[in-house]
Coordinates of C-alpha atoms in Angstrom, one line a residue:
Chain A
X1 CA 62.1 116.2 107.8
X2 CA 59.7 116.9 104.8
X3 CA 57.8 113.8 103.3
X4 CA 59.1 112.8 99.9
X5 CA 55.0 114.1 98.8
X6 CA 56.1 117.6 100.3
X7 CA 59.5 117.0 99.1
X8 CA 58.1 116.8 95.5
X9 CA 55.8 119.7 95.7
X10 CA 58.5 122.1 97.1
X11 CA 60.6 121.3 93.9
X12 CA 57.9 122.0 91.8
X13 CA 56.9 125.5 93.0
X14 CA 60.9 126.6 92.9
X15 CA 61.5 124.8 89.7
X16 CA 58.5 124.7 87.3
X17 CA 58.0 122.3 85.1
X18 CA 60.7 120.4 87.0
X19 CA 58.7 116.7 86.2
X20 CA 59.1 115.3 89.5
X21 CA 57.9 111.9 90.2
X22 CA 57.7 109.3 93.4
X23 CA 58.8 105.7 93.1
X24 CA 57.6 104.1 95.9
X25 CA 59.2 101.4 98.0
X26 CA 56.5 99.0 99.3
X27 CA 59.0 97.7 101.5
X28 CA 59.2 98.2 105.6
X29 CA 61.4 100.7 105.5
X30 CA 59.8 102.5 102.8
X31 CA 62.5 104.9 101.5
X32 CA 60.3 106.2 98.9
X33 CA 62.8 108.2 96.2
X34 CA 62.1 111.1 93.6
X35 CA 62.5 110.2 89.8
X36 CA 64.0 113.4 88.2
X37 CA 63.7 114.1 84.5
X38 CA 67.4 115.6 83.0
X39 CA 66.1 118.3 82.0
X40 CA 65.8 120.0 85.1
X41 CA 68.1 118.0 87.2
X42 CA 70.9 120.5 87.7
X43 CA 67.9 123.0 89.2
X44 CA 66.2 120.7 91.3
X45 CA 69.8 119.2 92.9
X46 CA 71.3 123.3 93.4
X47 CA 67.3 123.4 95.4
X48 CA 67.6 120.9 97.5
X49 CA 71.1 121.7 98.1
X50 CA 70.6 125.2 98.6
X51 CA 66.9 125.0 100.4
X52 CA 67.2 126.1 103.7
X53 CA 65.0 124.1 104.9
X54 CA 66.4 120.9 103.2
X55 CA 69.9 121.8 103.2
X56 CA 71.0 118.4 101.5
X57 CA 74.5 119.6 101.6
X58 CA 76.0 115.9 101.8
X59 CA 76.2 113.2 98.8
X60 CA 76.5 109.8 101.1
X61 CA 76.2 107.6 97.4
X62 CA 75.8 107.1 94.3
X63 CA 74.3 103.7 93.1
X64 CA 73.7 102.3 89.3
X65 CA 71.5 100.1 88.6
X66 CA 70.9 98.2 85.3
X67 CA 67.4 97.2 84.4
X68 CA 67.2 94.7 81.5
X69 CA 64.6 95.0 78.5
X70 CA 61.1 93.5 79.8
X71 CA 59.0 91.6 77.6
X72 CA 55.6 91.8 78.8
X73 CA 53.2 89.5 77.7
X74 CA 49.6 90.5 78.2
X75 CA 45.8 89.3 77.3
X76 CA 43.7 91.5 75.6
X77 CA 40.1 91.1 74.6
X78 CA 40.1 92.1 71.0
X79 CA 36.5 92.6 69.2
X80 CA 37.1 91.2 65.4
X81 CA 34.1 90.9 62.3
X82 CA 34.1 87.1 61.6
X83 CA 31.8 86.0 58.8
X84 CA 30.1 82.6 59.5
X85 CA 27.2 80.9 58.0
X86 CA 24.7 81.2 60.7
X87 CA 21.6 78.9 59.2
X88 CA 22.6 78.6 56.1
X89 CA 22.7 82.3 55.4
X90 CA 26.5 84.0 55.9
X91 CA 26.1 87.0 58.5
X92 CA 28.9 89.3 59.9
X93 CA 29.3 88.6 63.7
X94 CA 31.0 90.6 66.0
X95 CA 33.3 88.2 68.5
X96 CA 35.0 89.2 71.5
X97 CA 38.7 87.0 71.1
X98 CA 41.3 87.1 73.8
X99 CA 45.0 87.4 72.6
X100 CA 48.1 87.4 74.4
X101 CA 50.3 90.5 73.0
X102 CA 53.6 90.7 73.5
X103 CA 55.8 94.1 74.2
X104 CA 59.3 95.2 74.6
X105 CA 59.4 97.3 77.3
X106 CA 62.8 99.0 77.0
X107 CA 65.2 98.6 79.8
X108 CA 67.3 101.5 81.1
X109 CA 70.0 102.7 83.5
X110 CA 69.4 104.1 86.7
X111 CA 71.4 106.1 88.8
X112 CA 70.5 106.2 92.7
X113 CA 71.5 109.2 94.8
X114 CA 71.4 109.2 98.5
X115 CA 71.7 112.9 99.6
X116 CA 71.8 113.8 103.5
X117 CA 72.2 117.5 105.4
X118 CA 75.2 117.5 107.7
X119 CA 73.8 121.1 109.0
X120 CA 69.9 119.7 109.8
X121 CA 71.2 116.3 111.0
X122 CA 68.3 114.6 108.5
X123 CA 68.6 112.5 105.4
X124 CA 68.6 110.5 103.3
X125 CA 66.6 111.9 100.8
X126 CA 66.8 109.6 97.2
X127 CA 66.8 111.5 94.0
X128 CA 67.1 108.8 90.9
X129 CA 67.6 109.4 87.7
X130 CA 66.9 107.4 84.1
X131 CA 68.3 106.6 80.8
X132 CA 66.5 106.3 78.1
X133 CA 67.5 103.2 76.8
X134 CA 70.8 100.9 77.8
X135 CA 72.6 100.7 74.4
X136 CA 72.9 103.9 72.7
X137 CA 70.7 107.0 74.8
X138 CA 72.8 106.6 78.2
X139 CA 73.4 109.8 78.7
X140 CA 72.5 111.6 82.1
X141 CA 73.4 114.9 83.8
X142 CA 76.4 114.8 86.0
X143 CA 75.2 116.0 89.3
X144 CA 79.1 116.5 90.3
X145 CA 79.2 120.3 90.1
X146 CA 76.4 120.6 92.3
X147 CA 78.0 117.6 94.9
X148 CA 82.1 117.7 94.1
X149 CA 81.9 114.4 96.0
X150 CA 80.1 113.0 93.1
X151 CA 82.9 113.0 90.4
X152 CA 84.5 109.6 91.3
X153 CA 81.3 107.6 92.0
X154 CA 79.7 109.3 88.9
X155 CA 83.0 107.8 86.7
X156 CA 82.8 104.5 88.4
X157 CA 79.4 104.2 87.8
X158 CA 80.5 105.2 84.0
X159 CA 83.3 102.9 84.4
X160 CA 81.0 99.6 85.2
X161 CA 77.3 100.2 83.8
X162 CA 78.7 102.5 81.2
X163 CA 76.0 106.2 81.7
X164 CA 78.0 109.1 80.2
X165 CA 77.2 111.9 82.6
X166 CA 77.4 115.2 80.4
X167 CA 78.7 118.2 82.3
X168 CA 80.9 115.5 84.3
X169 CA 84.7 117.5 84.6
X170 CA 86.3 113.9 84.0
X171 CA 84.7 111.4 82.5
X172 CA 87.2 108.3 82.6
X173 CA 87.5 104.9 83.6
X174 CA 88.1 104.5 87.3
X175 CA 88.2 101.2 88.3
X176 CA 88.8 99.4 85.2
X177 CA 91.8 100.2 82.3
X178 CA 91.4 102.9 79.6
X179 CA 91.5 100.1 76.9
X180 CA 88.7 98.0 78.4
X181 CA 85.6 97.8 76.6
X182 CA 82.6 96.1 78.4
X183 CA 81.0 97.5 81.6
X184 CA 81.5 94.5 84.0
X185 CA 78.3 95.1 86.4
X186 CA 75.6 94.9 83.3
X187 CA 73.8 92.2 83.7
X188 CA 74.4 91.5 80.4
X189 CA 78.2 91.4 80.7
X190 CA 79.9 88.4 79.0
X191 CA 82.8 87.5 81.3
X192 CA 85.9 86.5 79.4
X193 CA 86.3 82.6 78.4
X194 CA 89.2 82.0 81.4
X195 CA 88.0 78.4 82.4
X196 CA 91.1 76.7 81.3
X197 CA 91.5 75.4 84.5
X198 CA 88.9 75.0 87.2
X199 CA 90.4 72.5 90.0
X200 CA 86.9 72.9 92.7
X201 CA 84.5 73.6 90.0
X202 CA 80.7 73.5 91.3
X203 CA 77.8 74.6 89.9
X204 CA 77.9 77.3 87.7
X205 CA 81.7 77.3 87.7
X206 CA 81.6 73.8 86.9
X207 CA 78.8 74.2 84.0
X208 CA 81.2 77.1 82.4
X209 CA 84.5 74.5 82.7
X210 CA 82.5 71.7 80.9
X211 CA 81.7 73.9 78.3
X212 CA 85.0 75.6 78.2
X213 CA 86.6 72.0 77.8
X214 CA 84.2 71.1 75.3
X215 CA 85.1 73.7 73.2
X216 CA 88.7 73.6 73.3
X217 CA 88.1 69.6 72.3
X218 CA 86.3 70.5 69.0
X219 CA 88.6 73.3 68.7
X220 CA 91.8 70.4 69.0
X221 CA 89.6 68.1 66.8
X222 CA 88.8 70.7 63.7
X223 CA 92.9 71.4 63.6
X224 CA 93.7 67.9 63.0
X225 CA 90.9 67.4 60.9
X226 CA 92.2 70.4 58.4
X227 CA 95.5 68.9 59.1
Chain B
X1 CA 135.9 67.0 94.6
X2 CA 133.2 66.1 97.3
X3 CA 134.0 65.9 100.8
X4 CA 133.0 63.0 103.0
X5 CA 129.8 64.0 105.0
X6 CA 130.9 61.9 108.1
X7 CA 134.9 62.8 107.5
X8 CA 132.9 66.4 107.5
X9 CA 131.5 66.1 111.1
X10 CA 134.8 64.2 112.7
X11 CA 136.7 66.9 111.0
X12 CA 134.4 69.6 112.8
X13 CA 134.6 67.7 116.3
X14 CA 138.1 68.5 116.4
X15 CA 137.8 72.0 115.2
X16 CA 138.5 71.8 111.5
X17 CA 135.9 73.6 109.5
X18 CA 135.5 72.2 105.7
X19 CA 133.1 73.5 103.5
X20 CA 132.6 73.9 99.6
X21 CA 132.1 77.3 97.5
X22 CA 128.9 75.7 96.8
X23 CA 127.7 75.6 100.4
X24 CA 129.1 78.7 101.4
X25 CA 127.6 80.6 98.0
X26 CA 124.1 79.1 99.2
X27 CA 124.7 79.9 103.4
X28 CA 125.3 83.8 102.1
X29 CA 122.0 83.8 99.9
X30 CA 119.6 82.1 101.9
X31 CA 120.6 83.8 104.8
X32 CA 119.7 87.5 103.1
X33 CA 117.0 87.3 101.3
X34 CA 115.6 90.7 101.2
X35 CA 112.4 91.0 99.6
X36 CA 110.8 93.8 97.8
X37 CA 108.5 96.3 99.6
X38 CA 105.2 96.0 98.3
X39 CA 101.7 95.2 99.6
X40 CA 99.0 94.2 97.0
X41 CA 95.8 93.6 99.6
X42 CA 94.7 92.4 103.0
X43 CA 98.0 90.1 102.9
X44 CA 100.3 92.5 102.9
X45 CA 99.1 93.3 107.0
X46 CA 100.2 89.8 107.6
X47 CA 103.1 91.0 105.9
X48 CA 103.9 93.7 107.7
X49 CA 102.9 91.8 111.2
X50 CA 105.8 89.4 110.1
X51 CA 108.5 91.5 109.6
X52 CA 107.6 93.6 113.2
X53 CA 109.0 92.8 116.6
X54 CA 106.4 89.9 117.5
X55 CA 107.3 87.7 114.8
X56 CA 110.6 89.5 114.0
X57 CA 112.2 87.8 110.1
X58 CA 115.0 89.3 111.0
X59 CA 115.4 86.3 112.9
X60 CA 116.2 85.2 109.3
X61 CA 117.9 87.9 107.4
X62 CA 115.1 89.2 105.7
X63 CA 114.3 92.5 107.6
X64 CA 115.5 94.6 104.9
X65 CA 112.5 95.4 102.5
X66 CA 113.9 97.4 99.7
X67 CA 111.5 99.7 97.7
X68 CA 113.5 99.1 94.0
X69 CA 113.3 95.9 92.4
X70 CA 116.7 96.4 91.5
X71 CA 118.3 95.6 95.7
X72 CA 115.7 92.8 96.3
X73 CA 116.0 89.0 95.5
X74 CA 112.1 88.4 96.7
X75 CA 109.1 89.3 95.9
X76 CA 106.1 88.5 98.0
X77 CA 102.9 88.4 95.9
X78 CA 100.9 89.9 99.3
X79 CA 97.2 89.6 98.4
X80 CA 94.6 90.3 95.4
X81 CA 96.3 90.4 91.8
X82 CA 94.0 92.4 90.1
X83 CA 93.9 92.4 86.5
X84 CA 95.0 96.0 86.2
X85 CA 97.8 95.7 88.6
X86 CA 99.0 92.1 87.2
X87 CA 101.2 94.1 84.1
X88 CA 102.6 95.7 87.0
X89 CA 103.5 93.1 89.1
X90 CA 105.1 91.0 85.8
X91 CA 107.3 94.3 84.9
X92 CA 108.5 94.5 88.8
X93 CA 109.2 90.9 88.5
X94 CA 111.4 91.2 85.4
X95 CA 113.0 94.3 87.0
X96 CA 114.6 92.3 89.2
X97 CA 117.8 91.3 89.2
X98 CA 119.0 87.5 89.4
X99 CA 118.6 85.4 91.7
X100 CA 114.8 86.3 92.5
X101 CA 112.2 84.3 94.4
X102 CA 108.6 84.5 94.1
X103 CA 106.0 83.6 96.9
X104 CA 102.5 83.6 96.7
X105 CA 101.2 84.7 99.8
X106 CA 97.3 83.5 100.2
X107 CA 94.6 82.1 98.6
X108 CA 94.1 85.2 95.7
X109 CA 98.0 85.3 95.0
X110 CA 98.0 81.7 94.2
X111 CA 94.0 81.4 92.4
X112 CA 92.3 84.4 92.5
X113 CA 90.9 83.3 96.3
X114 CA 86.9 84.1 97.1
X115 CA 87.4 87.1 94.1
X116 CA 87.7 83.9 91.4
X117 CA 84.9 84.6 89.1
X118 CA 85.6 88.6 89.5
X119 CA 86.2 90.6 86.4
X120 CA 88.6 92.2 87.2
X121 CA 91.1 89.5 89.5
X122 CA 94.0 87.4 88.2
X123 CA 93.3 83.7 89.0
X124 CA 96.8 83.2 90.6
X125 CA 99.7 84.8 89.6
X126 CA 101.6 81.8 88.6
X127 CA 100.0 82.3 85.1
X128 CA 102.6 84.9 84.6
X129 CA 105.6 84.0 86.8
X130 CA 107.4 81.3 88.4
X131 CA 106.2 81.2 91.3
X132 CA 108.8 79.2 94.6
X133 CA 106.4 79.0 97.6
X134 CA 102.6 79.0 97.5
X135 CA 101.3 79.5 100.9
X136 CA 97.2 79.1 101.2
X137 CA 95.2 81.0 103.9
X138 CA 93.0 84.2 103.8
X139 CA 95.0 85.8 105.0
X140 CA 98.1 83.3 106.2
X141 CA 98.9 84.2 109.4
X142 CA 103.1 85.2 110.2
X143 CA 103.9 81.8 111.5
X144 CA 102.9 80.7 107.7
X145 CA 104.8 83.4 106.0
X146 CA 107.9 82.7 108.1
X147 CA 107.2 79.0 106.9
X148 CA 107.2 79.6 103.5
X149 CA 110.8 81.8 104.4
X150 CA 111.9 79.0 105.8
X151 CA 111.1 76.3 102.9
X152 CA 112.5 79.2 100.6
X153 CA 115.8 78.7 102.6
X154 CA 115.9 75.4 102.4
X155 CA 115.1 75.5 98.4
X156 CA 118.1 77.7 98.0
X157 CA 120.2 75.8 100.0
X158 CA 119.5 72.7 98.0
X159 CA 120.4 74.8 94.7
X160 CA 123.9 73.4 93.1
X161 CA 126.3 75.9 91.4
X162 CA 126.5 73.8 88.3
X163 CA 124.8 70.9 86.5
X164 CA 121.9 70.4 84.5
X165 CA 119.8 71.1 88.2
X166 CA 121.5 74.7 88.4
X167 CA 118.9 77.8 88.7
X168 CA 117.7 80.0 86.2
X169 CA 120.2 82.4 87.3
X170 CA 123.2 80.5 86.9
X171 CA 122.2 78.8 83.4
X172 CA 123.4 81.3 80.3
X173 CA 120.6 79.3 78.4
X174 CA 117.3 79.8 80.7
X175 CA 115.3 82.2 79.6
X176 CA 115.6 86.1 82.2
X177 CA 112.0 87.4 80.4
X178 CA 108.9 86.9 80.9
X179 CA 106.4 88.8 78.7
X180 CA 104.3 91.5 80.5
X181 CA 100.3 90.8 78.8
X182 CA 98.8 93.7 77.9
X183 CA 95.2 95.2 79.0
X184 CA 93.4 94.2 76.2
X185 CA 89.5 95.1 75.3
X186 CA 88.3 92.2 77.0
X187 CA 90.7 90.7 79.3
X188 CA 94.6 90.7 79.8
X189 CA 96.6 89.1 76.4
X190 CA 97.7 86.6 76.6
X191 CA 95.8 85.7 79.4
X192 CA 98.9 83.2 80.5
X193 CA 102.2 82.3 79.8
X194 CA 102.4 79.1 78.0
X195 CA 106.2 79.0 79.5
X196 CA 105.7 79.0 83.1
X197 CA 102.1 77.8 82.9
X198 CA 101.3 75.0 81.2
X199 CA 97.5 74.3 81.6
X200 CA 97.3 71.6 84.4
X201 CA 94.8 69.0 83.3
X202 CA 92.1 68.6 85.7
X203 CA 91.1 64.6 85.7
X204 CA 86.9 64.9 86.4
Chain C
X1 CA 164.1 100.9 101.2
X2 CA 162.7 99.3 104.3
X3 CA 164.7 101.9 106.5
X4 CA 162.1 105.1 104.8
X5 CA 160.3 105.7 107.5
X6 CA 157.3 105.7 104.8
X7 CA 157.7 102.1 104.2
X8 CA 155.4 101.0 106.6
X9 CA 152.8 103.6 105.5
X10 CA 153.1 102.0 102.1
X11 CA 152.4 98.7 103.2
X12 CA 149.8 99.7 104.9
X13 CA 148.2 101.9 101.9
X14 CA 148.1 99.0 100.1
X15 CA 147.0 96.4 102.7
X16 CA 143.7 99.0 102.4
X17 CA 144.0 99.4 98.9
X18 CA 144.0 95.6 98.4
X19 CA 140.8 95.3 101.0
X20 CA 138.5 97.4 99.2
X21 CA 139.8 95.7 95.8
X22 CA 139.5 92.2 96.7
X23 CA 135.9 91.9 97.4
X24 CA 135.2 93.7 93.9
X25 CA 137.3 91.6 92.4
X26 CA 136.2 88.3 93.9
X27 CA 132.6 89.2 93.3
X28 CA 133.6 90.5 89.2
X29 CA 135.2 87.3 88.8
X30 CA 132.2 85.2 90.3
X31 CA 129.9 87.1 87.8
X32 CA 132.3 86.2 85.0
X33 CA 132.7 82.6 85.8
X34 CA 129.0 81.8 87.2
X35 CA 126.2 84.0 87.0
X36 CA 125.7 84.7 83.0
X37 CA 124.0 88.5 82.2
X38 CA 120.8 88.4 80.6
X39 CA 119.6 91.8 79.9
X40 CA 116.6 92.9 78.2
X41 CA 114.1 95.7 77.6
X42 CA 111.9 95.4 80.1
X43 CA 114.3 94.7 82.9
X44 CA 116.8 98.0 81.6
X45 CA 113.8 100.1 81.6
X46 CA 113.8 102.7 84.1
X47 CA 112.2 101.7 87.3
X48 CA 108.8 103.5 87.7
X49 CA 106.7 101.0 90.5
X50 CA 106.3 99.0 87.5
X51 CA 104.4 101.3 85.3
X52 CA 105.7 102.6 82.0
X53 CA 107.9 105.6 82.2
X54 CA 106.7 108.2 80.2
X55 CA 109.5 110.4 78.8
X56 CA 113.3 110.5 80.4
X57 CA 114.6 110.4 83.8
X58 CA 117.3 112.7 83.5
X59 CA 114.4 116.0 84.1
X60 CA 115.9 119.9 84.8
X61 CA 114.9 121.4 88.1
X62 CA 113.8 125.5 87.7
X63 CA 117.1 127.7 88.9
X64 CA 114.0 129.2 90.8
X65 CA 114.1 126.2 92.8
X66 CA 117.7 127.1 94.3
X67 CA 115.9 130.6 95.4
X68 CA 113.5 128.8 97.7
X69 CA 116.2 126.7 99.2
X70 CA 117.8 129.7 100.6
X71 CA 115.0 131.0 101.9
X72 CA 113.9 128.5 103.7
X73 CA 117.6 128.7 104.9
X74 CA 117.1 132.1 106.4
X75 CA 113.9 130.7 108.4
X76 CA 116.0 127.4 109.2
X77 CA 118.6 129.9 111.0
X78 CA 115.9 131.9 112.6
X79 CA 114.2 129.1 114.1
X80 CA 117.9 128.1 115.4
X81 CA 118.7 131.6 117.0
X82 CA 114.8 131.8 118.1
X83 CA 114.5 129.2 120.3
X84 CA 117.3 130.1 122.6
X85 CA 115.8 133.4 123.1
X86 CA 112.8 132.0 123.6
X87 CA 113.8 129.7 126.5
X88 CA 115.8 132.6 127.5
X89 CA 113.7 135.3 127.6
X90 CA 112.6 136.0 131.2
X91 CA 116.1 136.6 132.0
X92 CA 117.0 139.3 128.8
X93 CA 117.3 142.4 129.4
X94 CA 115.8 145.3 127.0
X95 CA 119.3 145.1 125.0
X96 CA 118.9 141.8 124.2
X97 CA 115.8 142.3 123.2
X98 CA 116.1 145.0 121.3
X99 CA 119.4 143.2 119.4
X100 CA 117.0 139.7 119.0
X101 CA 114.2 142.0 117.0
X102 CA 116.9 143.8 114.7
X103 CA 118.4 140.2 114.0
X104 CA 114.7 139.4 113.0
X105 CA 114.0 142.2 111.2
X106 CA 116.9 141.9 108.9
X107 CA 115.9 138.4 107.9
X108 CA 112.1 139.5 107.5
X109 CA 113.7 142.5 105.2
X110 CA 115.5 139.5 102.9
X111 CA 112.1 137.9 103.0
X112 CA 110.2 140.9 101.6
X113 CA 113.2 141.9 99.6
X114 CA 112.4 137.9 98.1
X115 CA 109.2 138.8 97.8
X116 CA 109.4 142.0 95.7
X117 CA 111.5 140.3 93.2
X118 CA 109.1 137.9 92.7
X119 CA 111.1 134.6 94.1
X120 CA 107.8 133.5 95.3
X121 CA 105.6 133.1 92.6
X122 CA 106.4 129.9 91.3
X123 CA 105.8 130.0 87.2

């Protein structure tokens, strides 16, 4: 099979401007995957479905994953004009200060696929794709009517992180009910306040009973008090 | 009028059988139990292990699994309650007709199990309905299930036809309905019944 | 009376009569005395594995519907008639034969008859 570097530039001579990039996996089995921009996602899926000599005609998976915002926190040497009295006489002096800077670096929502070819016996091949943000730009291309076998995993992956695939036949919950809100693999999903009771609490269960107690205490204690 | 348990036995060892409408009401129920056919999880192998030649409930006239709610006095909560299924399972219940029996069959039927802290799983399905028989394992094997038959026999057979002690089912005043929650944004409302679940206090 | 020879009949009638009855009557009774009705919504709704039904039970099945049962009837009968033949057929002579494929033939012509009229397009 093709290397994920020949991989890359066979999409980019049949699709142009296709923006094709590697994310590498410094791990052992280094299952290096292609980061595909949406705007040529539907081209670059129907080539390496319809390549010959790729023939990824089988979807094995697909995966979401939710990446948080990152705040990175960096030095930089920053050149500033101080004015000090240098013998008696006030001069302008150029000083080199360092400074730590701080920046948001937005978090997003990925979506992993795992694509193998039934007719060449080879795979996987991992195609991934990005969201621009995680609260309000989630939208992605559904890759479903290119792989059919990707309409349920595409709405479960809707269902739990909560990407709206455009072009998706049937976007709805799967795994969850129509009337839930939340998407319950987020990392920044809020489980409901059900610690009422907690007979073999440990740990973190334990730590969410306390406080669960707690709460219902000063709740108990504010009604008599307005009592 | 009460008979005599020891005039009772001397009566029987020279072949006089006595017996009350009580007892004999009791002897026909527990005797044909027939619970409802459905599987929730994993459990519901066990389940089906039980009721097949090896293990046989026949044996205790519960072979007949019906599929309507409205032919079956027992329901066997067989595995995971899952949040999305529980409004199902509480509807079924109420479908019933009286006399019905829960049992909780393994650890997520009676707390939610190793899937506790999940998002989407009931802790224990008790929070909803009266639950009889709780029997713990992951999954029980038969010989439990048959157990918890068996303690289910001997709970009916301890049930008197009138009294303050009589069952639901007997009692004009006792309450046949127990609210289905609905799937709320968050999490299933009410996220118990107050009525049948009164928040145990847990003594740290 | 007892001397019509349909007195014993009688008896008997009502011996059955009084066994189907009894039970009914024992178990109305029971419910009257012991076991109080307590109906409500949820338990009188129509049973639907516990979901909510949508719309009413009581649905009308297509007239088209009928046509299909009787054509499956006509392959039912053929497969009956067949499979004698079949096990049979070494032995037939051309007669038979030739009788077995005007038997078929006439079903096959209800079957395209079916056909023409449109039976078999379900809409």
């Amino acid at each position: 099979m093709k290397t994920v570097e020949e991989i890359k530039a066979a999409i980019e001579v049949a699709v142009p401007g296709a923006g094709v990039e590697i994310v590498s996996n410094p791990s052992v089995s280094g299952q290096h995957s292609l980061l595909i921009a949406h705007s040529h996602a539907l081209q670059v899926a129907q080539f390496l479905r319809d390549d010959s000599e790729l023939a990824l005609d089988y979807l094995s998976n697909v995966t979401g994953v939710d990446y948080l915002d990152k705040e990175i926190s960096e030095k930089v040497k920053v050149t500033r004009t101080v004015t000090k009295t240098v013998d008696g006489v006030e001069q302008q002096v150029e000083e080199t200060v360092d400074e730590t800077r701080k920046r948001v670096e937005p978090g997003y929502l990925e979506t992993v696929y795992h694509l193998f070819s039934v007719a060449k016996k080879h795979g996987p091949v991992i195609i991934r794709m990005r969201t621009a943000n995680r609260t309000d730009q989630v939208e992605m291309p559904s890759l479903t009517p290119i792989w059919r076998g990707a309409e349920l995993q595409e709405r479960e992956v809707f269902d739990l992180y909560g990407v709206v695939f455009t072009g998706h036949p049937d976007l709805r919950r799967l795994l969850m009910w129509d009337e839930f809100k939340d998407h319950p693999m987020r990392k920044d999903y809020v489980e409901p306040d059900d610690f009422e009771y907690e007979p073999t609490a440990h740990d973190q269960v334990l730590e969410r009973a306390k406080q669960h107690a707690a709460a219902e205490k000063a709740a108990i204690q504010e009604g008599a008090e307005a009592r | 009028m009460a008979v005599d348990q020891q005039l009772k036995i001397e009566l029987g060892k020279q072949g006089v059988f006595v017996t009350t409408i009580e007892e004999l009401y009791n002897w026909g129920r527990k005797n044909s139990v027939w619970p409802m056919q459905f599987g929730l999880a994993c459990c519901a192998i066990e389940m089906i292990a039980t009721t097949m030649a090896r293990y046989d409930l026949a044996r205790f006239g519960a072979e007949v699994f019906r599929p309507s709610p409205r032919q079956a006095d027992l329901m066997i909560i067989s595995g995971t309650v899952t949040k999305k299924m529980a409004p199902q399972v509480v509807r079924l219940y109420n479908q019933m007709a009286e006399p019905r029996y829960v049992i909780a069959m393994g650890a997520c039927a009676i707390s939610g199990g190793p899937f506790k802290q999940g998002y989407n799983v009931l802790k224990g399905i008790d929070r909803y309905i009266p639950v009889d028989v709780h029997i713990p394992g992951c999954p029980p094997r038969p010989e439990a299930l048959i157990q918890a038959f068996m303690t289910l026999q001997k709970k009916i057979d301890g049930q008197p036809l009138t009294g303050e002690e009589r069952p639901r089912h007997l009692n004009p005043e006792a309450q046949g309905e127990f609210p289905v929650p609905e799937q709320g944004a968050h999490d299933l409302e009410p996220t118990s019944n107050p009525g049948v679940w009164p928040i145990p206090v847990v003594i740290r | 009376m007892a001397s019509n020879p349909y007195f014993s009949l009688a008896v008997l009638f009502l011996a059955a009569l009084g066994f189907g009855l009894a039970p009914l009557g024992m178990a109305w009774l029971w419910a009257k005395v012991f076991s109080p009705a307590k109906p409500n919504p949820i338990k009188n709704a129509i049973y639907e594995c516990g979901l909510v039904s949508k719309g009413d039970a009581w649905v009308q099945f297509r007239s088209a519907y009928y046509l299909y049962a009787i054509i499956f009837l006509i392959f039912d009968v053929e497969a009956v008639f067949l499979l004698p033949f079949a096990v049979a057929f070494t032995g037939l002579g051309v007669a038979a034969c030739v009788s077995m494929l005007i038997f078929v033939l006439m079903l096959i012509e209800g079957l395209a008859w079916a056909w023409a009229k449109g039976v078999l397009t379900w809409a």
